[in-house]
XYZ file of C-alpha atoms in Angstrom:
98
model
C -38.023 28.408 96.707
C -35.466 30.860 96.561
C -32.450 28.498 94.541
C -29.379 29.327 97.321
C -26.212 28.418 96.553
C -25.842 25.087 98.138
C -28.803 23.800 96.461
C -26.516 24.418 93.316
C -23.318 22.811 95.140
C -25.404 19.499 95.968
C -26.465 19.579 92.375
C -23.358 19.115 91.223
C -21.876 16.798 93.913
C -24.428 14.490 92.267
C -22.629 15.247 88.870
C -19.456 14.920 90.164
C -20.324 11.781 91.376
C -22.344 10.166 88.715
C -18.547 12.274 86.664
C -17.122 8.671 86.092
C -17.329 5.765 83.332
C -17.446 3.099 85.578
C -19.429 4.798 87.867
C -21.740 5.178 85.020
C -21.617 1.720 84.422
C -22.424 0.585 87.818
C -25.446 2.344 87.496
C -27.166 1.703 84.665
C -26.981 -1.995 86.040
C -28.193 -1.512 88.934
C -30.972 0.065 86.786
C -31.592 -3.449 86.770
C -31.887 -4.692 90.495
C -29.402 -4.575 93.415
C -25.737 -6.495 93.160
C -23.262 -7.596 95.318
C -19.782 -5.554 94.846
C -18.395 -8.995 93.607
C -20.989 -8.200 90.364
C -20.265 -4.668 89.943
C -16.743 -5.912 89.998
C -16.629 -8.110 87.318
C -18.771 -5.339 85.181
C -15.936 -2.701 85.356
C -13.205 -4.634 85.945
C -11.410 -3.232 88.574
C -10.319 -4.669 92.052
C -13.146 -4.321 95.148
C -11.195 -1.646 96.577
C -11.553 0.474 93.468
C -14.749 -0.853 93.400
C -16.100 0.148 96.973
C -14.483 3.513 96.517
C -16.854 4.200 93.513
C -19.395 3.235 95.294
C -18.626 5.603 98.551
C -19.127 8.030 96.450
C -22.260 7.141 94.634
C -22.812 6.249 98.418
C -22.830 9.746 99.493
C -23.969 11.539 96.069
C -27.423 9.810 97.870
C -27.929 7.532 94.358
C -26.732 4.439 95.849
C -27.942 2.662 98.911
C -26.250 -0.278 100.383
C -28.015 -3.600 102.535
C -25.047 -6.551 103.788
C -25.695 -9.622 104.121
C -23.435 -11.935 105.695
C -20.002 -10.975 104.199
C -21.304 -9.395 101.053
C -22.756 -6.127 99.969
C -25.152 -5.776 97.859
C -25.948 -2.192 96.262
C -29.575 -0.835 94.304
C -30.199 2.436 93.270
C -31.693 4.580 96.066
C -33.778 6.730 93.494
C -34.147 5.437 90.233
C -35.449 8.423 88.248
C -31.510 9.330 87.601
C -32.009 6.426 85.446
C -33.831 10.186 83.901
C -30.793 12.070 83.586
C -29.608 8.365 81.023
C -32.097 9.040 79.612
C -31.778 12.658 78.563
C -28.179 12.341 77.939
C -28.571 9.965 75.297
C -30.886 12.815 73.410
C -27.949 14.833 73.736
C -25.507 12.939 71.689
C -28.322 11.691 69.518
C -28.913 15.703 68.585
C -24.849 15.261 68.627
C -24.672 12.199 65.514
C -27.395 14.955 63.045
């Protein structure tokens, strides 16, 4: 299947969604199981509003999904294979240390 400009724009959107330290921390935490916004807020050290904005970006890129339970929103990875990308980044970082 030929790759179109739209295909690469979509890939760039996913990369941009991951391109923030707080979002990377949240994605890694979610790789271990779902968490509520309050847990993610504690993890990254930002207020709920800021964490919610980060989660919205990840959700719009189809990286995470959420579920409401009462007043709490719980997030989980929508596509866990995103962690393969993290493993690749780790290999790049290890290579840089050599």
